[in-house]
PDB file of C-alpha atoms in Angstrom:
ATOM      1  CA  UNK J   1      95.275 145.277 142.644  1.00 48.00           C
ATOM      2  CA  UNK J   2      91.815 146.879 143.472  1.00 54.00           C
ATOM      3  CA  UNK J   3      89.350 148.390 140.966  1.00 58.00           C
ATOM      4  CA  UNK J   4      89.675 151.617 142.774  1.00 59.00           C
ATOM      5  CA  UNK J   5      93.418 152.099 141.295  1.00 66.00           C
ATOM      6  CA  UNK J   6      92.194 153.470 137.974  1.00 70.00           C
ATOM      7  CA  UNK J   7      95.127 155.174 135.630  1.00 74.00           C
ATOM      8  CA  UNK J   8      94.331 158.614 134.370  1.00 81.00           C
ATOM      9  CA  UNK J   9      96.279 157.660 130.839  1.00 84.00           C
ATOM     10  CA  UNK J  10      93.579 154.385 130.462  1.00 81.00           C
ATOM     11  CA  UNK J  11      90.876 157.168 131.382  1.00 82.00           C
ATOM     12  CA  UNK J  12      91.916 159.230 128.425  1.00 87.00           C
ATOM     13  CA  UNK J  13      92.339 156.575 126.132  1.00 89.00           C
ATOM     14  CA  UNK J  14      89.199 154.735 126.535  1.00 88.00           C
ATOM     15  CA  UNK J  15      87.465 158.215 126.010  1.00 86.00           C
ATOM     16  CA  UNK J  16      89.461 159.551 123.282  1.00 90.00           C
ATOM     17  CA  UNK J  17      88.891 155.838 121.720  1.00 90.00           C
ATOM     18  CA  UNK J  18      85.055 156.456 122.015  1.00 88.00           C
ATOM     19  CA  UNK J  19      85.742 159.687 120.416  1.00 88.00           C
ATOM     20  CA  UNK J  20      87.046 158.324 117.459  1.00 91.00           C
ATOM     21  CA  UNK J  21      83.701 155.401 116.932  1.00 88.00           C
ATOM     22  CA  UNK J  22      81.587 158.488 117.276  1.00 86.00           C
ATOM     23  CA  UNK J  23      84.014 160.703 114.509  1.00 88.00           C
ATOM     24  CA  UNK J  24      84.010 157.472 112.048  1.00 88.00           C
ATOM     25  CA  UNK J  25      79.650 157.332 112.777  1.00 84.00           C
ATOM     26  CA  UNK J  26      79.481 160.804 111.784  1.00 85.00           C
ATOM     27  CA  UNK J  27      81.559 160.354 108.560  1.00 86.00           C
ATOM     28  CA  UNK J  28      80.225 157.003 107.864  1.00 87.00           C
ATOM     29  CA  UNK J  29      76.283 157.236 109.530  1.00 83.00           C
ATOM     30  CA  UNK J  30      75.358 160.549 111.254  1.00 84.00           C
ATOM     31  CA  UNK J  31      72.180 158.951 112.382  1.00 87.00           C
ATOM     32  CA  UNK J  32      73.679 156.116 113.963  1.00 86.00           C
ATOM     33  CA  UNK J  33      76.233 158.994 115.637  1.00 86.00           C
ATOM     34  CA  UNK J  34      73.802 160.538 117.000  1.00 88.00           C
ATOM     35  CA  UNK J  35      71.712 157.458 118.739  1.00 90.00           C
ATOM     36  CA  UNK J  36      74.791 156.753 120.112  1.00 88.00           C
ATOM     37  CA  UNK J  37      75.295 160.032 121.683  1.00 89.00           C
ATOM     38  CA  UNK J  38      72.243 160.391 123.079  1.00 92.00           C
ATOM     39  CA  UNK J  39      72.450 156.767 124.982  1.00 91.00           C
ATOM     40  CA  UNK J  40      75.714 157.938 125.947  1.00 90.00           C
ATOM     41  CA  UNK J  41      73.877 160.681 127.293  1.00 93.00           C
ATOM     42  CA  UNK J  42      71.102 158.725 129.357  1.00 92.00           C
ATOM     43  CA  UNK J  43      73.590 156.509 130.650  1.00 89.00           C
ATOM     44  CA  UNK J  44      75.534 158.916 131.886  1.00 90.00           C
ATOM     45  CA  UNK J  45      72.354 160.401 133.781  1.00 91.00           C
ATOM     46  CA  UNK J  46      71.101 157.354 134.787  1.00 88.00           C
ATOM     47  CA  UNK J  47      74.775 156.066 136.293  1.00 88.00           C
ATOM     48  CA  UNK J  48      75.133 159.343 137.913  1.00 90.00           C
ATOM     49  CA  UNK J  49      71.389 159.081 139.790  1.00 86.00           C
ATOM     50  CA  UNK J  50      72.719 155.290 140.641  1.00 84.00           C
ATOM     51  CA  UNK J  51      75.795 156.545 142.183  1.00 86.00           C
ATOM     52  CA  UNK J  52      74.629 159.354 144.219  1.00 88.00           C
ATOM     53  CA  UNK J  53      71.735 156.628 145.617  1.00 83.00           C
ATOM     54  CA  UNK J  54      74.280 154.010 146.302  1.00 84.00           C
ATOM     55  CA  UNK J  55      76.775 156.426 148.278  1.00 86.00           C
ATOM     56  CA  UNK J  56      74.388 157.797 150.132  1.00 84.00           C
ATOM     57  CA  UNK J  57      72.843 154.860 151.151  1.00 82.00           C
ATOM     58  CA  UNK J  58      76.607 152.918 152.043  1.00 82.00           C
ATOM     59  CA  UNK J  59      77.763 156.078 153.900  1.00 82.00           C
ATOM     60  CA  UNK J  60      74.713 156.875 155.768  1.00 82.00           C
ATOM     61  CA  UNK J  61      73.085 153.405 155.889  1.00 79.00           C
ATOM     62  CA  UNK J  62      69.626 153.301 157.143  1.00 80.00           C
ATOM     63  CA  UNK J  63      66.661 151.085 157.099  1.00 79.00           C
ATOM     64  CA  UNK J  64      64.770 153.211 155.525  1.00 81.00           C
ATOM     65  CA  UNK J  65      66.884 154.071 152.663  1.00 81.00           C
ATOM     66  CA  UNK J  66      67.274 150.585 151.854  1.00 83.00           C
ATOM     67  CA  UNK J  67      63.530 149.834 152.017  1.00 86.00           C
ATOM     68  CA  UNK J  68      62.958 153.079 149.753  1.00 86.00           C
ATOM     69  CA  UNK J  69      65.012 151.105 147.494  1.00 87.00           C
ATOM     70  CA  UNK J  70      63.676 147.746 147.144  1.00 89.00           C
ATOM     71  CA  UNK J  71      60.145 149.447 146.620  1.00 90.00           C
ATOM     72  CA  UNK J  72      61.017 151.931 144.071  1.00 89.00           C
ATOM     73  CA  UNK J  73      63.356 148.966 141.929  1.00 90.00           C
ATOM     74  CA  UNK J  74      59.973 146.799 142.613  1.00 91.00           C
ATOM     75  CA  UNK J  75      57.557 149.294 141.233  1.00 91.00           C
ATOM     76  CA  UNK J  76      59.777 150.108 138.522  1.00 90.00           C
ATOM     77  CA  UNK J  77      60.548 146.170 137.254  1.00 92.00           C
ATOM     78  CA  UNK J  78      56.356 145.817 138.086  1.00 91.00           C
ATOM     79  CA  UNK J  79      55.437 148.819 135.265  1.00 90.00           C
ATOM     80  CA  UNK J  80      58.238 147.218 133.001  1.00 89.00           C
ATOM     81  CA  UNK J  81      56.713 143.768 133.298  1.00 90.00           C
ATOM     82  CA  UNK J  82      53.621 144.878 132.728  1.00 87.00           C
ATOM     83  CA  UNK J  83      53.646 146.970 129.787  1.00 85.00           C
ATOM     84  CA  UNK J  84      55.224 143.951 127.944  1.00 81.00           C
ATOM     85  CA  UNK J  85      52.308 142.521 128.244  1.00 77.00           C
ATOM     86  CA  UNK J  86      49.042 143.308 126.275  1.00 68.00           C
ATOM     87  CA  UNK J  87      46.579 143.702 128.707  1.00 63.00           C
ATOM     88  CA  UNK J  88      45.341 146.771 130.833  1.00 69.00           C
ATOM     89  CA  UNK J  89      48.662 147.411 132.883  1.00 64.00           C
ATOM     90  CA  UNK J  90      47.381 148.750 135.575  1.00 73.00           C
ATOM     91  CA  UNK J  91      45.194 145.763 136.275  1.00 78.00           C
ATOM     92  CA  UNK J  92      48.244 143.676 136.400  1.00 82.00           C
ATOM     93  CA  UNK J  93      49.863 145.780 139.486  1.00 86.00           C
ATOM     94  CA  UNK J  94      47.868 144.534 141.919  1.00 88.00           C
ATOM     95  CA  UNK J  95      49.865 141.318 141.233  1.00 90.00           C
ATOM     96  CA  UNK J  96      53.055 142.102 139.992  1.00 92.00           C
ATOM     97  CA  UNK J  97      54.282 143.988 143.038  1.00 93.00           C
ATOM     98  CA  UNK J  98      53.782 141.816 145.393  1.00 94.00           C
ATOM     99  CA  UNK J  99      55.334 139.134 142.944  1.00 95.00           C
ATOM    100  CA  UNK J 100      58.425 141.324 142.404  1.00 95.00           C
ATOM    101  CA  UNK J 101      58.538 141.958 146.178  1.00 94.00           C
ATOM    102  CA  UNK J 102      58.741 138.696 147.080  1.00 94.00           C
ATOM    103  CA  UNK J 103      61.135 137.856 144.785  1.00 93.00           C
ATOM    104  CA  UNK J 104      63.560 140.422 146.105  1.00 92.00           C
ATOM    105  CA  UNK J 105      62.963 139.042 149.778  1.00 91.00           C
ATOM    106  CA  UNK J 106      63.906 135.781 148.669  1.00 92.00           C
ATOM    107  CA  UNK J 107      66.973 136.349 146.789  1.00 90.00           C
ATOM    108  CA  UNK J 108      68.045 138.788 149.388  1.00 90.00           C
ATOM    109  CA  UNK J 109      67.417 136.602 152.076  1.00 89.00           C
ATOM    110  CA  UNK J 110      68.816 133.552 150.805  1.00 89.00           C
ATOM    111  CA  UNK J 111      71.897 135.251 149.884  1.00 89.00           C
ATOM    112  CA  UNK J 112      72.237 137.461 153.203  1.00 89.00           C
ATOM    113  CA  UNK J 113      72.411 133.806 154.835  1.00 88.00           C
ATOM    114  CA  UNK J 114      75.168 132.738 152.461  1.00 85.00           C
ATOM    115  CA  UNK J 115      77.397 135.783 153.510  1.00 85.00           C
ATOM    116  CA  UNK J 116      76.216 137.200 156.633  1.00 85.00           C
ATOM    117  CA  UNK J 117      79.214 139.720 157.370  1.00 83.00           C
ATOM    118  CA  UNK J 118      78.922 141.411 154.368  1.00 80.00           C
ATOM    119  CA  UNK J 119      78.146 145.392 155.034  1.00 80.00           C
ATOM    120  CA  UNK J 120      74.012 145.778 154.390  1.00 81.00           C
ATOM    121  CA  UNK J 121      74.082 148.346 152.299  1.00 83.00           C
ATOM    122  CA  UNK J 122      76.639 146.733 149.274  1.00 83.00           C
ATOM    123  CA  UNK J 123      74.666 143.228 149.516  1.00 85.00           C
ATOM    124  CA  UNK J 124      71.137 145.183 149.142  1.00 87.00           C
ATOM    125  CA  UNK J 125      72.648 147.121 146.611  1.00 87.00           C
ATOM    126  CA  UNK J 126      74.262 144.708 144.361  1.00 87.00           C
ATOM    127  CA  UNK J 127      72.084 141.806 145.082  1.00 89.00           C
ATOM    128  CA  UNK J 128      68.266 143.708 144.500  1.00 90.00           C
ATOM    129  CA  UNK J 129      70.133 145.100 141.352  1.00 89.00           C
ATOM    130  CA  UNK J 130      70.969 141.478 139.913  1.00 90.00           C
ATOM    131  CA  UNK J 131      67.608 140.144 140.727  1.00 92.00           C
ATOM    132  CA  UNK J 132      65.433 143.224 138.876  1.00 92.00           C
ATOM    133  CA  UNK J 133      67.463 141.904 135.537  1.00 90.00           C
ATOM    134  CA  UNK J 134      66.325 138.117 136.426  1.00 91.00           C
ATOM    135  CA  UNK J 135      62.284 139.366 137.520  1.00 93.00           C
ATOM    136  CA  UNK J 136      62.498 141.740 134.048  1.00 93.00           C
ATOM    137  CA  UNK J 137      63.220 138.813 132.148  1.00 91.00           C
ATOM    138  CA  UNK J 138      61.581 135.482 134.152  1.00 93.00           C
ATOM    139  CA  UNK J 139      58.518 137.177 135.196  1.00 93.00           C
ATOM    140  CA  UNK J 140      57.465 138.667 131.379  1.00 92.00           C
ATOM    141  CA  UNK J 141      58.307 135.323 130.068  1.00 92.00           C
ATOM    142  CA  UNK J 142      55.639 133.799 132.684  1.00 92.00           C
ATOM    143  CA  UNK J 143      52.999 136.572 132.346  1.00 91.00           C
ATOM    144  CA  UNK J 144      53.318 136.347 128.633  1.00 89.00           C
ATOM    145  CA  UNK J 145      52.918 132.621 128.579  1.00 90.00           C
ATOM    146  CA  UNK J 146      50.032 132.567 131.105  1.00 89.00           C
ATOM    147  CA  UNK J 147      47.833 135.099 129.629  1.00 86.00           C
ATOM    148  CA  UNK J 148      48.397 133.271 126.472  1.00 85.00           C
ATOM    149  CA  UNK J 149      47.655 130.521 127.426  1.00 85.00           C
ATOM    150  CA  UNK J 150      44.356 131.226 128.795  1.00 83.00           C
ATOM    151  CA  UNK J 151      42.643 132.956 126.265  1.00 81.00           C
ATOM    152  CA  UNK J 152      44.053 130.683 123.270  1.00 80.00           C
ATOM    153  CA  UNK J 153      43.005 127.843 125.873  1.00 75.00           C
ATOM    154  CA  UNK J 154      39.498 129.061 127.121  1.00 76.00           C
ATOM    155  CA  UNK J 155      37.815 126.141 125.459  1.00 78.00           C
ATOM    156  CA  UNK J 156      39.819 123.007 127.397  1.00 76.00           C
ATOM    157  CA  UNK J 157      39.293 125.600 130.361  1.00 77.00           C
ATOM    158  CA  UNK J 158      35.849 124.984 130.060  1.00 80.00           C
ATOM    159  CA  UNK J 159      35.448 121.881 128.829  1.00 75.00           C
ATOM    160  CA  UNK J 160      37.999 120.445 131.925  1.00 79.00           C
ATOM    161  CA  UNK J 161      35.052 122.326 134.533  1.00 76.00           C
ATOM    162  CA  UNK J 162      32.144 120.741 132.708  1.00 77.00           C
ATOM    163  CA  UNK J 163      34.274 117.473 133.319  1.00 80.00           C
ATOM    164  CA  UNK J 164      34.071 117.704 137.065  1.00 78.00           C
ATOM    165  CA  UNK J 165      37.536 119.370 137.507  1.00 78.00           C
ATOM    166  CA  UNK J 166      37.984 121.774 140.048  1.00 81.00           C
ATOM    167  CA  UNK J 167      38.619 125.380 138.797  1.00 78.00           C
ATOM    168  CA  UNK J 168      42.860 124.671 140.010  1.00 82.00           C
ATOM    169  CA  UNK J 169      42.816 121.448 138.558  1.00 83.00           C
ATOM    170  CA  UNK J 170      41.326 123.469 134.854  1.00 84.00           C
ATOM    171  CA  UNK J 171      43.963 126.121 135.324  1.00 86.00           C
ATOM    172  CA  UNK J 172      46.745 123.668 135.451  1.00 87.00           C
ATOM    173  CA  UNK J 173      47.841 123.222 132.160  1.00 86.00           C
ATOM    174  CA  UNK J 174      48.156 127.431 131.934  1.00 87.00           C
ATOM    175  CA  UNK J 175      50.366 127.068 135.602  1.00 90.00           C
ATOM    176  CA  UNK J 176      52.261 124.534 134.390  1.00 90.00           C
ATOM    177  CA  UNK J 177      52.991 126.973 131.118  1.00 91.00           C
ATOM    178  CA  UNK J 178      54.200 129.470 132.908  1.00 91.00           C
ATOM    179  CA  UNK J 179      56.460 127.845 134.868  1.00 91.00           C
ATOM    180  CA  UNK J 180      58.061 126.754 132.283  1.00 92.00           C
ATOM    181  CA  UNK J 181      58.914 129.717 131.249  1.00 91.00           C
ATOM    182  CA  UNK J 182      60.108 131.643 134.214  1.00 92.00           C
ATOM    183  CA  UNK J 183      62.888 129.230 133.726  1.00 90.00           C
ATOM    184  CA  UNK J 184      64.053 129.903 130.826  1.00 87.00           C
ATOM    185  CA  UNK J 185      66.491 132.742 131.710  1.00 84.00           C
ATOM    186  CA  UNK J 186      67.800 130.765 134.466  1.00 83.00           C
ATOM    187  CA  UNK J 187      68.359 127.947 131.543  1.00 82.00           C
ATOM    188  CA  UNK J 188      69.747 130.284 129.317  1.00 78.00           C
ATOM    189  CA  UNK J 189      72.283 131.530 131.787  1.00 76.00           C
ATOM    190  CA  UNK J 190      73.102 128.322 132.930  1.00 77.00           C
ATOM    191  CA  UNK J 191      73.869 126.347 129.791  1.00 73.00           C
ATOM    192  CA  UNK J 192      75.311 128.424 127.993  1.00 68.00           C
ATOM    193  CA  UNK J 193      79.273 127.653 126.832  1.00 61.00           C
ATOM    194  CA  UNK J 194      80.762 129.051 130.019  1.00 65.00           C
ATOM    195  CA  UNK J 195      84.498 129.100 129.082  1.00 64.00           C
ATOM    196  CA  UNK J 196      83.216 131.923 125.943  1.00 62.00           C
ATOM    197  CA  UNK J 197      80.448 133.584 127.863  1.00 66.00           C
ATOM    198  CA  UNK J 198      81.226 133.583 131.686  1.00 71.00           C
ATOM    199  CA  UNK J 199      78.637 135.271 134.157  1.00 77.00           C
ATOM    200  CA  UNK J 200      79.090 139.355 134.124  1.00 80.00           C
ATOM    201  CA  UNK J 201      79.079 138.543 138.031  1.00 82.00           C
ATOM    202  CA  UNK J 202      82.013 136.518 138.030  1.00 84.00           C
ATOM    203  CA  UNK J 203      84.052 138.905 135.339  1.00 83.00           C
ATOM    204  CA  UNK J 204      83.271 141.837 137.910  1.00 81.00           C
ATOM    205  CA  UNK J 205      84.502 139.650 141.132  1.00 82.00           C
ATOM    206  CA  UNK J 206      87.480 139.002 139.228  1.00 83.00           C
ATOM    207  CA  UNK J 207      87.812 142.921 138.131  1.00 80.00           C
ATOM    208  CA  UNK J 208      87.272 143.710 141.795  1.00 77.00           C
ATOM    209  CA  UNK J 209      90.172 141.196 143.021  1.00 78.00           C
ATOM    210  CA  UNK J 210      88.500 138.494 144.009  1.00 81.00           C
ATOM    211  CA  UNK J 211      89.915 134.806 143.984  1.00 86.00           C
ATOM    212  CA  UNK J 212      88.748 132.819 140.896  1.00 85.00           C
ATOM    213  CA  UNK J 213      87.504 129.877 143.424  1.00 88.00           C
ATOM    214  CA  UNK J 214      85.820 132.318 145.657  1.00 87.00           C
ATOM    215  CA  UNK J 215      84.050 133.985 142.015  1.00 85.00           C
ATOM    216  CA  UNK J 216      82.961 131.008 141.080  1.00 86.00           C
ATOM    217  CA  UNK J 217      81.599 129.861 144.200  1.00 88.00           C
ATOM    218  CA  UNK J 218      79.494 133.565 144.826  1.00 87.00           C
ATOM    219  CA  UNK J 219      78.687 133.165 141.017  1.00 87.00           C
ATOM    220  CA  UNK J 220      77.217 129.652 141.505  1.00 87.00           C
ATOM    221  CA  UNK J 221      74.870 131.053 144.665  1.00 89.00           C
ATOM    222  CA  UNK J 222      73.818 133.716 143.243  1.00 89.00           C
ATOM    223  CA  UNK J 223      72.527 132.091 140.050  1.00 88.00           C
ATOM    224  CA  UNK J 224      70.831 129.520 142.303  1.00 90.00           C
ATOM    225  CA  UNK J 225      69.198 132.185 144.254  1.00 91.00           C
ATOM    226  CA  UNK J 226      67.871 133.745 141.550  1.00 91.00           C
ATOM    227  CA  UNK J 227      65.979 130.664 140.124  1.00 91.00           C
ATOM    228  CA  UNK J 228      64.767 130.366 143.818  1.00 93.00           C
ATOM    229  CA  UNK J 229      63.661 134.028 143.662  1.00 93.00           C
ATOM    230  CA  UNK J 230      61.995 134.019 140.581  1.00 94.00           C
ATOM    231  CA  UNK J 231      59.793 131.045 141.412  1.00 94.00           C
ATOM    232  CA  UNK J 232      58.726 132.563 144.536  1.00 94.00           C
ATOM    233  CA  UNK J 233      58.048 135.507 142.151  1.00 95.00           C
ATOM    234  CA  UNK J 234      55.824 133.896 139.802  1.00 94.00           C
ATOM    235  CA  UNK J 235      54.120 131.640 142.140  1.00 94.00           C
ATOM    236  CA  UNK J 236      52.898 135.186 144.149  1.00 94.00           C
ATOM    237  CA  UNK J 237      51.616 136.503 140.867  1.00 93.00           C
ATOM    238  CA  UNK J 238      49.751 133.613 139.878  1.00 92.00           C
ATOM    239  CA  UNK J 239      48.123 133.156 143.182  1.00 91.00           C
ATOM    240  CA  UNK J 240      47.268 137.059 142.958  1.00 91.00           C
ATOM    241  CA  UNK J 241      46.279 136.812 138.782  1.00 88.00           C
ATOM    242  CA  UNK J 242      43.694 134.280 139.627  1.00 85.00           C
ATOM    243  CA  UNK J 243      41.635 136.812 141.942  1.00 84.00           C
ATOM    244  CA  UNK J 244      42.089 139.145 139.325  1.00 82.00           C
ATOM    245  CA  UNK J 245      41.437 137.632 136.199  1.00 78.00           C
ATOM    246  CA  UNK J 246      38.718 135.305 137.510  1.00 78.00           C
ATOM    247  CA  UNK J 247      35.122 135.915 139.269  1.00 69.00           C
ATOM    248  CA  UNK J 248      33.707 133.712 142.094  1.00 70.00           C
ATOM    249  CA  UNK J 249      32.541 131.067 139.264  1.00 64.00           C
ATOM    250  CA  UNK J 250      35.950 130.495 137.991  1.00 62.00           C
ATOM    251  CA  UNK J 251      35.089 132.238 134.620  1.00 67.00           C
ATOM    252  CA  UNK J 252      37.800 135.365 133.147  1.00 66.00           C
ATOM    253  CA  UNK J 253      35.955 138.721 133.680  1.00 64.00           C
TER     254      UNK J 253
END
């Protein structure tokens, strides 16, 4: 069985199912109805841009296209990131893209190693989608918790400089913070009851035929390689936040 063999009846039933939510919504809360329509709507967009991008690029696969990609799913999960966040966002930029970036690289990469016969154009595809939702989630968590923790911790800041500490050695604490909490999606995903909640990954392999061994095996690498990613992610921004959030004497501008 392939995913591809799709039966027109299951087609009409799923929709005319949908149909029927939206008729008992409209009898029961029109409002609701018509929130639902209109995400209906945008997803329906939005999938539509997705698949015309991804057929393109697997049918006439070029490096370009590909690199087009990366950097317009990097500058879209840097504005996201950043407006989360309550600070000037376009200060942050300067930071976040390169985080994002490198990120990207290092999932990708590590995961292009893993399976290096698998067409270009798929793994890019799939694999720069899957790490956007981990950089959305990881990187906010780490912004939000460093930024925090540097203005509600200004005071041991300064009183860890007066001390003799170097301006790394003050910022510590607010690195150590943050690292913390890029993790916690990667906790979350990984502790969770696993027999109720499985991976979406490994649900689509199997959907898409793949051996429940070989699903849990690519399911397994590729949460791994996001955790790797993500730390390279937040380790870039924190190198670049310092130059921006700090002048030459180590105090926040």
């Amino acid at each position: 069985m392939q995913i591809t063999d799709i039966s027109s009846w299951g087609v009409v039933l799923i929709v005319a199912l949908t149909a029927m939510v939206m008729g008992l919504l409209a009898l029961v809360d029109r409002k609701t109805m018509q929130r639902l329509a209109k995400v209906l709507m945008f997803l329906a967009c939005n999938m539509a841009v997705v698949a015309l991008y991804a057929w393109a690029m697997c049918h006439w696969w070029h490096w370009w296209l590909g690199l087009l990609w990366v950097v317009l799913l990097s500058v879209s999960v840097a504005v996201l990131v950043a407006s989360r966040v309550r600070q000037r966002w376009q200060r942050l930029l300067p930071a976040l893209l390169p985080a994002v970036l490198a990120g990207m690289l290092v999932g990708w990469g590590s995961v292009r190693l893993v399976w290096p016969h698998l067409p270009s154009a798929h793994l890019l595809l799939g694999m720069t989608a899957l790490m956007a939702c981990q950089l959305v989630a990881s990187l906010t968590k780490a912004l939000q918790a460093f930024v925090g923790s540097l203005h509600h911790a200004q005071s041991h800041y300064r009183y860890l400089l007066a001390n003799g500490a170097t301006h790394i050695e003050a910022l510590m604490p607010s690195v150590r913070r943050s690292l913390r909490a890029t993790l916690i999606p990667s906790f979350s995903a990984m502790s969770a009851l696993l027999m109720v909640m499985p991976p979406i990954l490994f649900c689509g392999l199997l959907l898409a035929g793949t051996a429940p061994v070989a699903a849990v095996v690519a399911t397994v690498l590729v949460l791994l390689a996001q955790l790797v990613g993500s730390v390279a992610a937040t380790l870039t921004m924190l190198c670049l936040l310092d130059r921006i959030l700090f002048d030459k004497l180590g105090q926040l501008k």
